[in-house]
Amino acid sequence: MIIDIQKLQLDFFSRGGEITTPLSHKMRGLMIRLRFFFNIVMRKPRLGIRLLVSVAKSKLLRSSDAAFRTVTLSVDYKCNFACQHCNVSQMLRFDALRLSVDDYQRINHDFEHHGVLGYTLTGGEPLIFDKLFNLIKVLKPKNKLLLIQTNGAVLDLVLAKRLYENGVDGVAVSIDSMHASQKGGNGLIDFSWYDNLLAIATLSRLQIQLLYVVDDESIQNGEFNQVINYCFRKKVMLLFNLPIPLGGWQNCQSLLITPANSKFIRALEKNTPYAKTDHQSNIKACGCPAFKEKIYVTPYGDVLGCTFLQFSIGNLREERFADIMKQTKKLAYFSEYLPVYPPAEDRSFINRYLTQLNCQDILPMTLEVGEQISEGLKRNINVACPLCGSTRNTVLYEHPCDYDGGVDHRYDYNQCLDCQAIFLNPLPCNHDEIAKLYPTDYYTIDKTSKRRLINSILWRLYTKLESRKIKEICHGRRKILDIGCGDGQFLEQLQKFRPDLELSGVDIDLPDTIKDKEGIKFLSGDLLDVALAENSFDAVNMGNFIEHIHNPRAIVARAYQLLNEHGVLVGETPNTASLGHRFWKRLWGPLHTPRHLIIYNKKNFTDLLLNAGFKKIVISGSWRPSGWAKSMKNAFVARGYMKPSDHRSKIYPLFLALSLPFVLIEKLLQSSSTITFKAYKQDDIL
């Protein structure tokens, strides 16, 4: 059963980021993948045992060292092809000393001590390397996976049998393109070329997988569809890469895959187990494996993250591998499994690094360049705290995930060393940037969906939790403003409680369905810009709003102006000093990465209100169980038991129920996950 890439792409965008493929296709794809590794493990049972141990240490014991798996050795940059996308010409160094066979023997001993599971030999073209079989021998492939990446031009049955007899497990043959001009060979390249190679691999008992560079054009013109279905029919593993603006494609950013198609490919991987990228082929976690599970070694001994991350962290001719790996700690940008492939998808990385290279530059660059990249793109320390203005801050959480899904851009959470506020870094500061962080149905309760029972329960729970606040706001007051009103649910509850109230709501992105009704007026825009009379409101509500904005001092000052002399500002916001935050850390639900821009504790939030002019501040905790429930959900998502978008799944009410004892403990310890506040313009109000 073949698949239609164009149809899947259409379904992907129409379904909001989901792909559905027949179960039979997934199962057969999984069998292709398992057969590839089963045939290797049956031949090398010790490799299978080592692989299982590594998986157990990485997954169960959470060991960071156990995940290291693959070394790609570029044995020679000579090649019989001249593919457009290849950057080997920039890596040739005629004055540099090459690694000898003895060097490889010593290096292999270091790698074995570090737990390497396998090697991939590449080039150039490794099959024309004159010392290939000497190198294979010193690598001791008896208990290691050994693959050779080749263009297949010189691979015949005699050579294939010799490779198998010497311990090579398989070959990865580069398709790259069905166009001979791009592949760099002579004559027409079509599937008959690969049919012949598949026959050779079968007869020699070598395992085979195909390599392919997928871009926007190949998706649209059907070539990618042909390749992926060819592999499915032939029961062959497919490893596809994304175009990199290096080599013959130097600075050609027009070739880069669009962010939309990048998301589509990530989704496609999950539904085609036989077609993967390195992101999906890791042991410990999904993401870029560079410097964590995989490294690349040049013929001159330079150690890189991969062939396209062109800065060296050391040289194996001069240093021991264990000492070189310590240098990776300086590369903060690569400390975690990035959801994007930096040289192909991270526009900031490409603009700051790759576009500054000239075609004449000799690669790789030094570790210092890598440190500059890492610091410039990732840490961004010493930025000004948006709450107090201090530049004394540190990275608290590096690249916390968006457990609700939808945002691929990676942020840090920095913590100010003076006021202790936690803020997103880099901090989005305009409406367009912030709007991209939110789904269209953000925090609405759809009572008509297939999950209407669950949504109804959530709605009733929401109403009960809000009833106390409603009574407090309405007592003795008539004109009320709700800032960040969303779809107006809270204002509707106020009106039901007191039909005589004069209610107004402000939101920068009001839904199109929201219209003024009797007793309720809606205003669209930034609070700082909308036309509202000063001293005109008895109460202003900021229910879970202040943490979503980048300019809290200006917003609180504006709220102070809008209140009359007896007015009160009420609301809720997450509490970083809570028991829940100390327990869950980066999995803490109220982080809500990256939609919560600044998160407060009781002290710095009180100071914010006092500096705005409020005279009397009353701070208390909340009985809301959602903080712990979302934290539990995040833990399930982090371990792959739930999809990031399943924040309203059928299991969520169970999380709410399990959270109740912890919410009680927080309340007793006065360490609730939510700050409930009332700020009065006068200090003599009871």
XYZ file of C-alpha atoms in Angstrom:
686
model
C 0.000 0.000 0.000
C 1.647 3.184 -1.197
C 1.084 6.629 0.270
C 0.319 9.922 -1.428
C 2.593 12.648 -0.045
C 0.467 15.468 -1.479
C -2.676 14.064 0.138
C -0.905 13.561 3.456
C 0.382 17.122 3.287
C -3.137 18.420 2.638
C -4.481 16.376 5.566
C -1.661 17.633 7.755
C -2.536 21.287 7.332
C -6.301 20.775 7.306
C -6.197 18.715 10.520
C -4.018 21.208 12.326
C -0.811 19.188 12.315
C -1.937 15.548 12.278
C -1.247 12.794 9.765
C -3.190 9.574 9.488
C -1.793 6.656 7.513
C -3.215 3.131 7.284
C -2.277 0.859 10.157
C -1.084 -1.763 7.657
C 1.394 0.756 6.237
C 2.742 1.569 9.708
C 3.075 -2.099 10.636
C 4.866 -3.012 7.419
C 7.111 0.021 7.840
C 7.937 -1.087 11.354
C 8.754 -4.594 10.097
C 11.157 -3.113 7.530
C 12.940 -1.229 10.297
C 13.065 -4.202 12.651
C 14.269 -6.560 9.939
C 17.183 -4.223 9.166
C 18.448 -4.338 12.746
C 17.416 -7.942 13.436
C 19.595 -9.256 10.624
C 22.552 -7.338 12.041
C 21.957 -8.380 15.665
C 21.549 -12.053 14.705
C 24.961 -11.837 13.113
C 26.457 -9.920 16.044
C 24.624 -10.924 19.272
C 27.137 -9.069 21.441
C 26.167 -5.869 19.657
C 22.520 -6.566 20.481
C 23.332 -6.990 24.184
C 25.377 -3.773 24.232
C 22.545 -1.936 22.509
C 19.980 -3.158 25.068
C 22.249 -2.142 27.955
C 22.738 1.308 26.431
C 18.988 1.778 25.965
C 18.313 0.670 29.554
C 20.906 3.051 30.988
C 19.646 5.947 28.893
C 15.906 5.438 29.329
C 15.622 3.905 32.787
C 18.659 5.205 34.627
C 18.664 8.538 32.734
C 22.403 8.265 32.214
C 23.753 10.994 29.938
C 26.931 9.100 29.006
C 25.224 5.878 27.958
C 23.540 7.420 24.939
C 26.713 7.990 22.913
C 26.332 5.609 19.974
C 27.842 6.486 16.607
C 31.053 7.882 15.199
C 31.095 8.963 11.574
C 34.615 8.632 10.188
C 35.395 10.516 7.025
C 38.261 8.417 5.725
C 39.070 10.445 2.600
C 37.632 13.469 0.801
C 38.422 12.083 -2.678
C 35.249 11.332 -4.644
C 34.234 10.186 -8.119
C 31.102 12.379 -8.018
C 30.625 16.129 -7.589
C 27.192 16.495 -5.968
C 25.864 20.036 -5.699
C 24.983 19.839 -2.015
C 28.350 18.442 -0.892
C 30.764 20.749 0.965
C 33.811 18.457 0.865
C 35.762 20.900 -1.346
C 35.835 23.379 1.542
C 37.216 20.751 3.911
C 40.226 19.640 1.868
C 43.487 20.597 3.601
C 46.553 19.665 1.625
C 48.924 20.911 4.330
C 47.335 18.937 7.180
C 48.562 15.615 8.531
C 46.102 12.790 7.879
C 45.168 10.097 10.367
C 47.142 6.898 9.839
C 45.921 3.349 10.387
C 47.835 3.329 13.688
C 46.038 6.511 14.713
C 42.701 4.839 13.991
C 43.722 1.847 16.119
C 44.458 4.103 19.093
C 41.308 6.135 18.487
C 39.201 2.987 18.358
C 40.518 1.976 21.793
C 39.381 5.358 23.198
C 35.982 5.029 21.553
C 35.484 1.510 22.931
C 36.226 2.787 26.413
C 33.564 5.479 25.851
C 30.987 2.896 24.787
C 30.656 3.564 21.055
C 28.176 1.175 19.425
C 29.079 1.643 15.806
C 30.926 3.416 13.014
C 29.793 4.923 9.739
C 32.572 5.282 7.164
C 32.089 8.130 4.738
C 34.038 10.480 2.549
C 34.210 11.683 -0.172
C 33.713 8.175 -1.470
C 35.092 5.600 1.033
C 34.997 2.668 -1.424
C 37.856 4.211 -3.420
C 39.991 4.686 -0.272
C 43.111 2.528 -0.778
C 43.463 1.596 2.928
C 39.789 0.838 3.507
C 40.160 -2.798 4.534
C 43.141 -2.044 6.793
C 40.947 0.510 8.541
C 38.032 -1.927 8.861
C 40.329 -4.442 10.528
C 41.612 -2.069 13.225
C 38.073 -0.909 14.048
C 37.280 -4.455 15.254
C 33.735 -4.697 13.873
C 32.985 -8.040 15.555
C 30.812 -6.409 18.256
C 30.110 -3.044 16.626
C 27.759 -1.848 13.934
C 29.756 -0.928 10.836
C 28.121 0.886 7.917
C 29.604 2.477 4.821
C 28.044 5.526 3.216
C 28.598 5.444 -0.541
C 27.268 6.732 -3.841
C 27.288 3.115 -5.053
C 29.080 3.799 -8.326
C 31.909 1.285 -7.743
C 29.966 -1.240 -5.672
C 29.821 -4.615 -7.386
C 29.104 -8.131 -6.131
C 32.777 -9.024 -5.560
C 33.430 -5.901 -3.486
C 30.160 -6.299 -1.575
C 30.996 -9.899 -0.563
C 34.454 -8.832 0.559
C 32.961 -6.054 2.703
C 30.567 -8.513 4.355
C 33.338 -11.033 5.043
C 35.411 -8.326 6.742
C 32.657 -7.377 9.188
C 30.762 -4.618 7.369
C 27.050 -4.840 8.173
C 25.572 -2.675 5.486
C 25.828 0.193 3.059
C 23.943 3.459 2.975
C 23.568 4.452 -0.652
C 22.990 8.101 -1.434
C 20.077 8.849 -3.782
C 20.239 12.595 -3.154
C 18.383 13.353 -6.359
C 16.918 11.584 -9.379
C 18.619 14.181 -11.557
C 22.096 13.271 -12.749
C 23.176 16.924 -12.834
C 22.587 17.296 -9.097
C 23.949 13.890 -8.175
C 27.162 14.602 -10.020
C 27.412 11.377 -11.952
C 27.334 10.664 -15.667
C 24.182 9.572 -17.460
C 20.593 9.255 -16.277
C 20.023 8.259 -12.669
C 16.788 6.329 -12.206
C 15.438 3.544 -10.022
C 17.050 0.832 -12.167
C 20.382 2.051 -10.768
C 19.175 1.226 -7.258
C 17.473 -1.993 -8.307
C 20.915 -3.258 -9.284
C 22.423 -2.154 -5.972
C 19.634 -3.845 -4.035
C 20.314 -7.081 -5.895
C 24.029 -6.844 -5.088
C 23.281 -6.206 -1.402
C 20.879 -9.160 -1.247
C 23.351 -11.572 -2.825
C 26.205 -10.413 -0.591
C 23.983 -10.418 2.563
C 24.763 -6.758 3.202
C 21.973 -4.672 4.691
C 21.127 -1.604 2.639
C 19.466 1.714 3.290
C 19.015 4.699 1.011
C 19.875 8.324 1.720
C 17.906 11.194 0.271
C 17.932 15.007 0.491
C 14.320 16.190 0.688
C 13.375 19.812 -0.054
C 10.245 21.809 -0.902
C 10.644 21.188 -4.634
C 10.940 17.416 -4.291
C 7.791 17.392 -2.136
C 5.799 19.397 -4.665
C 7.016 17.719 -7.886
C 6.390 14.209 -6.588
C 10.014 13.016 -6.456
C 9.909 12.535 -2.690
C 6.697 10.557 -3.117
C 8.438 8.278 -5.628
C 11.438 7.721 -3.363
C 9.493 6.968 -0.186
C 7.152 4.546 -1.955
C 10.070 2.886 -3.744
C 11.646 2.140 -0.366
C 8.315 0.845 0.923
C 7.882 -1.546 -2.010
C 11.473 -2.755 -1.871
C 11.418 -3.071 1.960
C 14.399 -0.744 2.308
C 15.217 1.703 5.094
C 15.259 5.371 4.079
C 17.255 8.047 5.894
C 16.461 11.507 4.603
C 18.267 14.760 5.212
C 17.349 18.407 4.718
C 19.202 20.823 2.392
C 22.114 22.768 3.891
C 23.365 26.092 2.406
C 26.967 24.885 2.092
C 29.185 23.622 -0.716
C 27.579 24.163 -4.098
C 24.542 25.522 -2.269
C 26.598 28.097 -0.369
C 24.323 30.870 0.985
C 21.386 29.633 -1.170
C 18.752 30.043 1.517
C 16.017 29.735 -1.080
C 16.750 25.992 -1.056
C 15.957 25.715 2.650
C 12.850 23.818 3.532
C 9.987 25.989 4.778
C 8.996 25.787 8.456
C 5.604 24.380 7.418
C 7.141 21.528 5.411
C 9.647 20.955 8.198
C 6.745 20.297 10.584
C 5.150 18.062 7.958
C 8.304 15.940 7.647
C 8.510 15.564 11.442
C 4.920 14.307 11.461
C 5.587 12.026 8.482
C 8.450 10.349 10.332
C 6.089 9.168 13.056
C 3.838 7.484 10.483
C 6.549 5.895 8.339
C 8.843 3.852 10.617
C 11.067 2.878 7.672
C 11.781 6.543 6.771
C 13.648 8.562 9.397
C 16.055 11.384 10.059
C 18.709 11.423 12.738
C 16.213 13.263 14.940
C 14.082 10.118 15.201
C 16.919 7.593 15.341
C 18.337 8.386 18.763
C 18.538 6.232 21.862
C 17.825 8.735 24.622
C 15.567 11.429 23.159
C 14.191 12.902 19.964
C 16.165 15.781 18.466
C 19.526 16.722 17.008
C 22.079 14.098 18.231
C 25.202 16.178 17.520
C 27.766 16.113 20.357
C 25.475 13.879 22.419
C 24.922 10.595 20.564
C 26.895 11.259 17.438
C 30.144 12.897 16.345
C 31.985 13.307 13.050
C 35.747 12.891 12.592
C 37.574 14.354 9.604
C 40.504 12.579 7.893
C 42.744 15.023 9.771
C 41.398 14.088 13.209
C 39.121 17.088 13.832
C 36.035 16.245 15.924
C 32.784 17.871 14.769
C 29.130 17.423 15.704
C 28.405 16.414 12.125
C 29.735 17.252 8.688
C 27.581 20.394 8.528
C 28.407 21.822 11.973
C 31.717 23.178 10.842
C 33.579 23.918 14.050
C 35.965 21.520 15.749
C 35.968 20.780 19.497
C 39.383 19.095 19.332
C 41.761 16.914 17.339
C 42.246 13.182 17.975
C 45.877 13.277 16.835
C 46.688 15.659 19.677
C 44.142 14.891 22.427
C 42.406 11.943 23.990
C 38.741 11.560 23.179
C 37.645 11.793 26.830
C 39.301 15.215 27.120
C 37.744 16.372 23.867
C 34.230 15.415 25.001
C 34.616 17.648 28.053
C 34.728 20.566 25.629
C 31.107 19.914 24.652
C 30.048 21.447 27.984
C 31.075 24.799 26.544
C 28.516 24.390 23.746
C 25.373 25.358 25.633
C 23.335 25.614 22.427
C 23.854 21.882 21.814
C 23.449 20.749 25.411
C 19.963 19.382 24.756
C 18.227 17.594 21.900
C 17.234 20.491 19.667
C 13.866 20.036 17.912
C 15.330 21.530 14.736
C 18.439 20.718 12.731
C 20.491 23.938 13.176
C 22.179 24.288 9.742
C 18.959 23.404 7.893
C 16.090 24.824 9.984
C 17.349 27.331 12.530
C 17.348 30.616 10.613
C 19.225 32.394 13.409
C 21.999 29.788 13.289
C 22.203 30.011 9.485
C 22.238 33.822 9.389
C 24.780 34.240 12.174
C 27.115 31.474 11.133
C 26.750 29.874 7.713
C 26.042 33.027 5.723
C 29.272 34.540 7.017
C 31.339 31.803 5.426
C 33.033 32.365 2.114
C 33.446 29.606 -0.433
C 37.222 29.980 -0.010
C 37.146 29.467 3.770
C 38.964 26.405 5.035
C 36.776 24.340 7.331
C 36.286 23.419 10.116
C 36.613 26.427 12.341
C 37.880 26.442 15.897
C 36.134 25.643 19.153
C 36.126 29.353 19.972
C 33.797 29.916 17.031
C 31.506 27.199 18.367
C 31.488 28.857 21.786
C 30.560 32.178 20.193
C 27.728 30.510 18.294
C 26.547 28.753 21.418
C 26.606 31.872 23.548
C 25.141 34.148 20.902
C 22.256 31.870 19.996
C 21.453 30.249 23.250
C 22.334 31.778 26.545
C 21.881 35.478 25.925
C 22.780 36.079 29.566
C 22.947 39.632 30.974
C 19.797 40.740 29.251
C 17.758 43.203 31.287
C 15.139 41.782 33.618
C 11.725 43.049 32.385
C 10.522 43.466 35.976
C 13.349 45.290 37.769
C 15.788 46.133 34.948
C 18.752 44.299 36.479
C 21.263 42.646 34.126
C 22.288 40.128 36.802
C 20.537 36.933 35.726
C 21.275 33.352 34.870
C 19.719 30.595 32.775
C 17.352 28.625 34.990
C 15.884 26.232 32.409
C 17.546 25.564 29.090
C 15.070 24.969 26.274
C 12.021 23.797 28.255
C 9.568 22.084 25.918
C 6.195 23.372 24.829
C 4.252 20.491 26.341
C 1.007 21.848 24.884
C 2.466 21.734 21.377
C 2.463 24.204 18.529
C 5.679 26.200 19.077
C 8.971 24.935 17.666
C 11.101 27.952 18.524
C 13.300 27.234 21.528
C 13.523 29.616 24.467
C 15.293 29.702 27.800
C 13.880 30.742 31.148
C 16.285 33.127 32.890
C 16.040 34.060 36.560
C 16.906 37.517 37.816
C 19.443 37.334 40.648
C 18.046 40.537 42.223
C 14.231 40.303 42.166
C 14.050 36.507 41.508
C 11.569 36.917 38.648
C 11.674 34.190 35.991
C 11.338 35.406 32.416
C 11.432 34.024 28.897
C 14.629 34.626 26.921
C 14.581 35.904 24.240
C 11.512 37.850 25.321
C 8.997 38.488 22.495
C 8.118 42.165 22.673
C 5.616 42.863 19.924
C 2.128 41.668 19.142
C 3.047 39.591 16.076
C 5.753 37.651 17.949
C 3.500 36.994 20.928
C 0.489 36.031 18.778
C 2.485 33.189 17.191
C 2.738 31.526 20.609
C -1.008 30.883 20.918
C -3.351 28.394 19.233
C -6.628 29.707 17.828
C -8.716 27.947 20.502
C -6.572 29.032 23.434
C -8.370 28.390 26.726
C -11.855 28.026 25.302
C -14.177 25.266 26.376
C -15.983 23.747 23.381
C -19.136 22.091 24.692
C -20.034 20.742 21.234
C -16.945 18.633 20.602
C -16.611 14.877 20.846
C -15.263 15.428 24.353
C -18.266 17.482 25.458
C -18.653 15.474 28.702
C -15.076 16.238 29.771
C -15.419 19.833 28.659
C -18.679 20.157 30.589
C -16.965 18.892 33.742
C -14.129 21.358 33.235
C -16.640 24.150 32.721
C -18.454 23.358 35.986
C -15.154 23.163 37.844
C -14.121 26.502 36.371
C -17.426 28.084 37.439
C -17.129 26.801 41.012
C -13.567 28.042 41.372
C -14.507 31.473 40.013
C -17.645 31.949 42.139
C -15.747 33.194 45.209
C -13.786 35.733 43.182
C -16.995 36.903 41.505
C -18.660 37.604 44.874
C -15.621 39.534 46.101
C -15.444 41.643 42.953
C -19.141 42.435 42.876
C -19.537 43.368 46.550
C -20.396 47.069 46.600
C -19.168 47.650 43.043
C -20.869 48.312 39.711
C -18.389 49.182 36.913
C -15.903 46.351 36.290
C -13.172 45.902 33.675
C -11.729 42.496 32.724
C -8.266 42.742 31.168
C -7.370 39.827 28.892
C -11.011 38.796 28.682
C -10.490 36.182 25.928
C -13.861 34.868 24.761
C -15.715 36.648 27.586
C -16.571 33.599 29.712
C -15.681 35.317 32.992
C -17.739 38.410 32.140
C -20.740 36.213 31.345
C -20.473 34.637 34.783
C -20.351 38.075 36.392
C -23.472 39.121 34.526
C -25.358 36.005 35.651
C -24.483 36.795 39.257
C -25.326 40.517 38.986
C -27.330 41.506 35.868
C -27.146 45.193 36.854
C -23.365 45.419 36.461
C -21.677 47.593 33.816
C -19.053 45.264 32.381
C -16.196 45.873 29.946
C -13.608 43.533 28.519
C -10.285 44.260 26.798
C -8.180 41.802 24.811
C -5.552 42.322 22.153
C -6.944 39.412 20.117
C -10.694 39.197 20.572
C -12.333 36.259 18.754
C -14.338 37.276 15.685
C -17.454 35.778 17.256
C -17.366 38.148 20.234
C -19.826 41.044 20.008
C -21.141 43.625 22.452
C -24.283 42.628 24.321
C -26.509 44.326 26.834
C -24.434 45.096 29.906
C -21.119 43.937 28.366
C -18.833 46.003 26.128
C -15.807 44.473 24.403
C -12.760 46.450 23.234
C -10.037 45.011 20.989
C -6.466 46.222 21.370
C -3.611 46.806 23.762
C -4.697 48.123 27.166
C -2.197 50.967 26.779
C -3.869 52.108 23.552
C -7.632 51.536 23.953
C -9.808 54.549 24.783
C -10.838 54.176 28.427
C -11.504 57.029 30.821
C -9.290 57.337 33.876
C -10.812 56.885 37.353
C -13.870 55.235 35.792
C -13.903 51.672 37.181
C -14.724 50.266 40.589
C -12.736 47.078 39.957
C -10.260 45.740 37.418
C -9.723 42.000 37.006
C -6.454 40.434 35.790
C -7.274 36.769 36.001
C -4.167 34.869 34.851
C -3.165 37.754 32.581
C -0.112 39.530 33.963
C 2.192 36.531 33.291
C 1.397 36.745 29.546
C 2.716 40.269 28.986
C 6.242 41.630 28.533
C 5.651 45.089 30.086
C 4.044 44.467 33.516
C 5.040 47.815 35.039
C 3.251 49.785 32.308
C 0.148 47.557 32.447
C -0.199 47.743 36.241
C 0.321 51.516 36.134
C -2.451 51.796 33.529
C -4.797 49.696 35.665
C -4.094 52.043 38.572
C -5.108 55.024 36.413
C -8.389 53.396 35.343
C -9.546 52.721 38.912
C -11.450 55.296 40.928
C -10.239 56.284 44.373
C -12.056 53.355 46.040
C -11.111 50.883 43.307
C -9.466 47.500 43.608
C -7.279 45.455 41.278
C -7.840 41.694 41.605
C -6.461 38.662 39.850
C -4.301 35.573 39.894
C -0.851 34.658 38.643
C 1.515 31.647 39.069
C 3.839 31.575 42.085
C 7.452 30.521 41.446
C 8.038 30.064 45.177
C 5.403 27.321 45.343
C 5.901 23.729 46.406
C 4.787 22.612 42.957
C 7.539 24.570 41.203
C 10.214 23.268 43.578
C 9.030 19.707 42.964
C 8.382 19.697 39.196
C 10.986 22.293 38.105
C 10.974 22.513 34.268
C 7.902 20.238 34.087
C 5.900 22.650 36.251
C 2.584 23.272 34.502
C 2.295 27.047 35.229
C 5.530 27.664 33.296
C 3.314 27.079 30.273
C 6.293 27.531 27.951
C 6.503 29.783 25.982
C 3.210 31.611 26.629
C 4.024 32.742 30.164
C 6.606 35.470 29.606
C 7.264 36.575 33.204
C 6.478 34.559 36.334
C 6.481 36.049 39.831
C 6.661 35.190 43.501
C 4.753 36.903 46.321
C 7.511 39.386 47.143
C 8.393 40.702 43.694
C 4.734 40.833 42.693
C 3.877 42.833 45.828
C 6.730 45.229 44.990
C 5.323 45.589 41.451
C 1.927 46.655 42.826
C 3.403 49.007 45.437
C 5.624 50.725 42.866
C 2.511 51.372 40.739
C 0.953 53.326 43.632
C -1.351 50.834 45.324
C -1.540 51.365 49.069
C -2.914 48.102 50.435
C -1.985 44.647 49.058
C -3.640 41.394 50.123
C -1.892 38.233 48.886
C -3.267 34.751 49.401
C -3.092 31.306 47.827
C -5.529 29.482 45.603
C -7.257 26.114 45.655
C -6.790 25.608 41.913
C -5.648 22.019 41.119
C -4.757 22.833 37.496
C -1.085 23.581 38.289
C -0.364 20.083 39.571
C -2.642 18.477 36.953
C -0.781 20.176 34.093
C 2.547 19.195 35.665
C 1.452 15.546 35.684
C 0.353 15.891 32.062
C 3.736 17.401 31.159
C 5.519 14.446 32.761
C 3.457 12.045 30.636
C 4.201 14.061 27.482
C 7.921 14.200 28.308
C 8.037 10.401 28.508
C 6.085 9.928 25.288
C 2.887 8.566 26.875
C 0.766 11.458 25.565
C 0.877 13.837 22.649
C 1.666 17.488 23.457
C -1.749 18.548 22.187
C -3.611 16.233 24.585
C -4.155 18.911 27.263
C -7.872 18.166 27.242
C -7.610 14.422 26.976
C -9.929 11.990 28.714
C -7.290 11.330 31.366
C -7.009 14.996 32.393
C -9.868 14.813 34.989
C -7.886 12.002 36.646
C -4.905 14.333 36.925
C -7.189 16.923 38.530
C -8.405 14.392 41.096
C -4.879 13.227 41.917
C -3.807 16.845 42.378
C -6.232 17.644 45.196
C -4.087 16.276 48.110
C -1.059 18.226 46.882
C -3.110 21.402 46.525
C -4.222 20.964 50.160
C -0.609 20.521 51.306
C 0.412 23.663 49.396
C -2.410 25.592 51.029
C -1.420 24.437 54.507
C 2.212 25.354 53.867
C 1.176 28.706 52.344
C 3.046 27.715 49.205
C 0.277 27.566 46.587
C 1.076 27.383 42.893
C -1.156 30.425 42.306
C -1.017 33.904 43.853
C -4.438 35.462 44.424
C -4.124 39.216 44.913
C -6.217 42.287 45.769
C -4.614 45.711 45.448
C -6.453 48.808 46.760
C -5.800 52.457 45.881
C -6.524 53.374 49.510
C -5.059 51.722 52.603
C -8.119 52.221 54.837
C -10.422 49.859 52.906
C -11.474 46.763 54.807
